[in-house]
Tab-separated table of C-alpha atoms in Angstrom:
chain	number	residue	atom	x	y	z
A	1	MET	CA	-8.880	-0.429	23.112
A	2	ASN	CA	-6.473	-3.321	23.266
A	3	PRO	CA	-5.890	-5.290	20.076
A	4	THR	CA	-8.119	-8.355	19.916
A	5	GLU	CA	-7.509	-11.450	17.817
A	6	THR	CA	-10.476	-13.116	16.196
A	7	LYS	CA	-11.232	-15.531	13.365
A	8	MET	CA	-11.706	-14.159	9.848
A	9	ILE	CA	-14.869	-14.855	7.927
A	10	ASN	CA	-14.730	-16.230	4.374
A	11	ALA	CA	-15.524	-12.816	2.846
A	12	GLU	CA	-12.402	-11.379	4.493
A	13	VAL	CA	-10.226	-14.179	3.120
A	14	VAL	CA	-11.660	-13.455	-0.343
A	15	LEU	CA	-10.897	-9.734	0.196
A	16	ILE	CA	-7.261	-10.523	1.008
A	17	LYS	CA	-6.996	-12.759	-2.056
A	18	SER	CA	-8.351	-9.962	-4.268
A	19	LYS	CA	-5.829	-7.500	-2.791
A	20	VAL	CA	-3.033	-9.979	-3.531
A	21	LYS	CA	-4.343	-10.318	-7.091
A	22	ASN	CA	-4.281	-6.515	-7.488
A	23	ALA	CA	-0.714	-6.387	-6.156
A	24	LYS	CA	0.358	-9.044	-8.662
A	25	ILE	CA	-1.320	-7.138	-11.513
A	26	PHE	CA	0.499	-3.981	-10.430
A	27	ILE	CA	3.871	-5.774	-10.424
A	28	VAL	CA	3.242	-7.202	-13.907
A	29	ALA	CA	2.132	-3.803	-15.265
A	30	PHE	CA	5.134	-2.041	-13.742
A	31	PHE	CA	7.486	-4.727	-15.048
A	32	ALA	CA	5.955	-4.318	-18.525
A	33	PHE	CA	6.451	-0.552	-18.310
A	34	VAL	CA	10.111	-0.957	-17.317
A	35	SER	CA	10.667	-3.521	-20.072
A	36	ILE	CA	9.180	-1.220	-22.706
A	37	TRP	CA	11.281	1.627	-21.322
A	38	PHE	CA	14.484	-0.405	-21.691
A	39	TRP	CA	13.569	-1.641	-25.146
A	40	PHE	CA	12.695	1.855	-26.383
A	41	TRP	CA	15.668	3.732	-24.940
A	42	ASN	CA	18.283	1.095	-25.563
A	43	SER	CA	17.306	0.671	-29.212
A	44	GLN	CA	18.095	4.286	-30.013
A	45	GLU	CA	21.383	6.085	-30.343
A	46	SER	CA	21.085	8.542	-27.520
A	47	PRO	CA	23.443	11.468	-26.925
A	48	TYR	CA	22.412	11.244	-23.273
A	49	SER	CA	23.716	7.736	-22.599
A	50	ILE	CA	24.978	8.569	-19.096
A	51	LEU	CA	21.581	9.978	-18.132
A	52	ASN	CA	19.872	7.031	-19.803
A	53	ASN	CA	22.038	4.545	-17.881
A	54	SER	CA	21.371	6.385	-14.613
A	55	ILE	CA	17.622	6.247	-15.202
A	56	ASN	CA	17.886	2.541	-16.099
A	57	ILE	CA	19.804	1.780	-12.907
A	58	GLY	CA	17.239	3.724	-10.881
A	59	LEU	CA	14.333	1.889	-12.485
A	60	ILE	CA	15.964	-1.511	-12.011
A	61	SER	CA	16.708	-0.726	-8.355
A	62	PHE	CA	13.156	0.481	-7.756
A	63	LEU	CA	11.723	-2.542	-9.559
A	64	LEU	CA	13.807	-4.975	-7.485
A	65	LEU	CA	12.859	-3.217	-4.239
A	66	LEU	CA	9.189	-3.218	-5.222
A	67	ILE	CA	9.237	-6.889	-6.206
A	68	TYR	CA	11.006	-7.789	-2.941
A	69	SER	CA	8.597	-5.878	-0.699
A	70	ILE	CA	5.404	-7.044	-2.418
A	71	SER	CA	6.687	-10.635	-2.695
A	72	LYS	CA	7.509	-10.641	1.002
A	73	LYS	CA	3.988	-9.455	1.798
A	74	ILE	CA	2.451	-12.031	-0.568
A	75	ILE	CA	4.451	-14.848	1.053
A	76	THR	CA	3.377	-13.667	4.509
A	77	THR	CA	-0.200	-13.580	3.241
A	78	LYS	CA	-0.128	-17.369	2.875
A	79	THR	CA	0.169	-17.562	6.659
A	80	ASP	CA	-2.810	-15.199	6.995
A	81	ILE	CA	-4.933	-17.326	4.675
A	82	LYS	CA	-3.884	-20.526	6.435
A	83	ASN	CA	-4.511	-19.298	10.001
A	84	GLN	CA	-7.365	-16.852	9.195
A	85	ILE	CA	-6.719	-14.592	12.165
A	86	LYS	CA	-7.441	-10.880	12.172
A	87	ILE	CA	-6.726	-8.116	14.644
A	88	ILE	CA	-9.447	-5.713	15.746
A	89	ASP	CA	-8.341	-2.454	17.336
A	90	GLU	CA	-9.359	1.109	17.948
A	91	LEU	CA	-6.588	3.583	17.224
A	92	THR	CA	-6.207	7.314	17.674
A	93	VAL	CA	-5.225	9.716	14.909
A	94	THR	CA	-2.038	11.330	16.236
A	95	ASN	CA	-1.235	13.510	13.232
A	96	LYS	CA	-2.260	14.187	9.674
A	97	TYR	CA	-0.225	15.626	6.846
A	98	VAL	CA	-0.220	16.280	3.127
A	99	ASP	CA	2.562	15.018	0.853
A	100	TYR	CA	2.972	17.248	-2.178
A	101	GLY	CA	4.850	14.728	-4.318
A	102	GLN	CA	5.634	15.937	-7.791
A	103	LYS	CA	4.988	12.710	-9.690
A	104	ARG	CA	2.054	11.163	-7.868
A	105	GLY	CA	0.343	14.429	-7.034
A	106	VAL	CA	-1.029	15.346	-3.646
A	107	ARG	CA	-1.384	12.493	-1.137
A	108	TYR	CA	-3.105	12.670	2.252
A	109	PHE	CA	-1.900	10.683	5.270
A	110	ILE	CA	-3.000	10.121	8.829
A	111	THR	CA	-0.648	8.758	11.464
A	112	LEU	CA	-2.021	6.317	14.014
A	113	ASP	CA	-0.908	5.358	17.512
A	114	SER	CA	0.036	1.830	16.513
A	115	LYS	CA	3.297	-0.050	16.179
A	116	VAL	CA	1.912	-2.135	13.320
A	117	ILE	CA	0.086	0.411	11.145
A	118	LYS	CA	1.814	3.723	11.724
A	119	LYS	CA	0.316	5.708	8.835
A	120	TYR	CA	-2.462	5.308	6.344
A	121	GLU	CA	-3.167	7.112	3.084
A	122	VAL	CA	-6.701	8.495	2.884
A	123	THR	CA	-8.715	10.463	0.362
A	124	GLU	CA	-8.941	14.249	0.541
A	125	ASN	CA	-12.531	14.160	1.845
A	126	VAL	CA	-11.624	11.766	4.658
A	127	PHE	CA	-8.530	13.845	5.440
A	128	ASN	CA	-10.667	16.959	5.829
A	129	ASP	CA	-13.265	15.161	7.975
A	130	LEU	CA	-10.776	13.557	10.384
A	131	ASN	CA	-9.289	15.469	13.279
A	132	ILE	CA	-6.316	14.733	15.489
A	133	ASN	CA	-7.351	12.588	18.500
A	134	ASP	CA	-10.296	11.043	16.592
A	135	SER	CA	-10.754	7.304	17.088
A	136	VAL	CA	-10.480	4.956	14.135
A	137	TYR	CA	-11.820	1.398	14.213
A	138	ILE	CA	-9.575	-0.943	12.239
A	139	GLU	CA	-9.463	-4.621	11.320
A	140	TYR	CA	-6.360	-6.067	9.675
A	141	SER	CA	-4.811	-9.454	9.040
A	142	LYS	CA	-2.412	-10.636	11.718
A	143	TYR	CA	0.705	-11.460	9.714
A	144	ALA	CA	0.753	-9.401	6.505
A	145	ASN	CA	-1.330	-6.537	7.954
A	146	TRP	CA	-3.805	-6.303	5.077
A	147	ILE	CA	-6.456	-3.713	5.949
A	148	LEU	CA	-9.830	-5.464	6.058
A	149	LYS	CA	-11.883	-2.605	7.447
A	150	ILE	CA	-11.134	0.916	8.628
A	151	GLU	CA	-13.919	3.147	9.923
A	152	GLN	CA	-14.424	6.361	11.799
A	153	ASN	CA	-17.781	6.749	13.574
A	154	GLY	CA	-19.182	3.847	11.542
A	155	ILE	CA	-18.223	5.440	8.203
A	156	ASP	CA	-15.877	3.492	5.927
A	157	ILE	CA	-12.693	5.515	5.337
A	158	GLU	CA	-10.728	2.897	3.414
A	159	ASN	CA	-8.813	4.262	0.443
A	160	LYS	CA	-9.924	1.916	-2.337
A	161	GLN	CA	-6.994	3.016	-4.532
A	162	MET	CA	-4.447	1.526	-2.138
A	163	ILE	CA	-2.965	-1.816	-3.171
A	164	SER	CA	-1.477	-2.826	0.165
């Protein structure tokens, strides 16, 4: 199916606003965590000061990158809310894989035949139910690409734990 542009309904605009709110809450919580980390580790005499400084630099870099990427998406979201245009498309699952990350645990991804949304994190149940070459119906905002709806055979497969 070719991507089709259509007008968003008010419920979809509210959904985008709630996702933006969740992203802002995440940034504030992560910033608070990093601040507490700095306060705790820098107030102690540590024999591992080089390691401590390396971890601090890594956290600051990650925090700045995270703030930049989420801020960019939030700014682009203003255009979505102003224009209220969404894209409707039917995509094919081209691959699926499991990421055995050590810190975040096991994560399940599907890759889609799209230039805009190349991969999507799903739950384990959805991962097991989906097969390669299955069709996925998707609706997303035009500019910031917020997922509004993602279904397979009429069943909602959206990962509710995803922020953006």
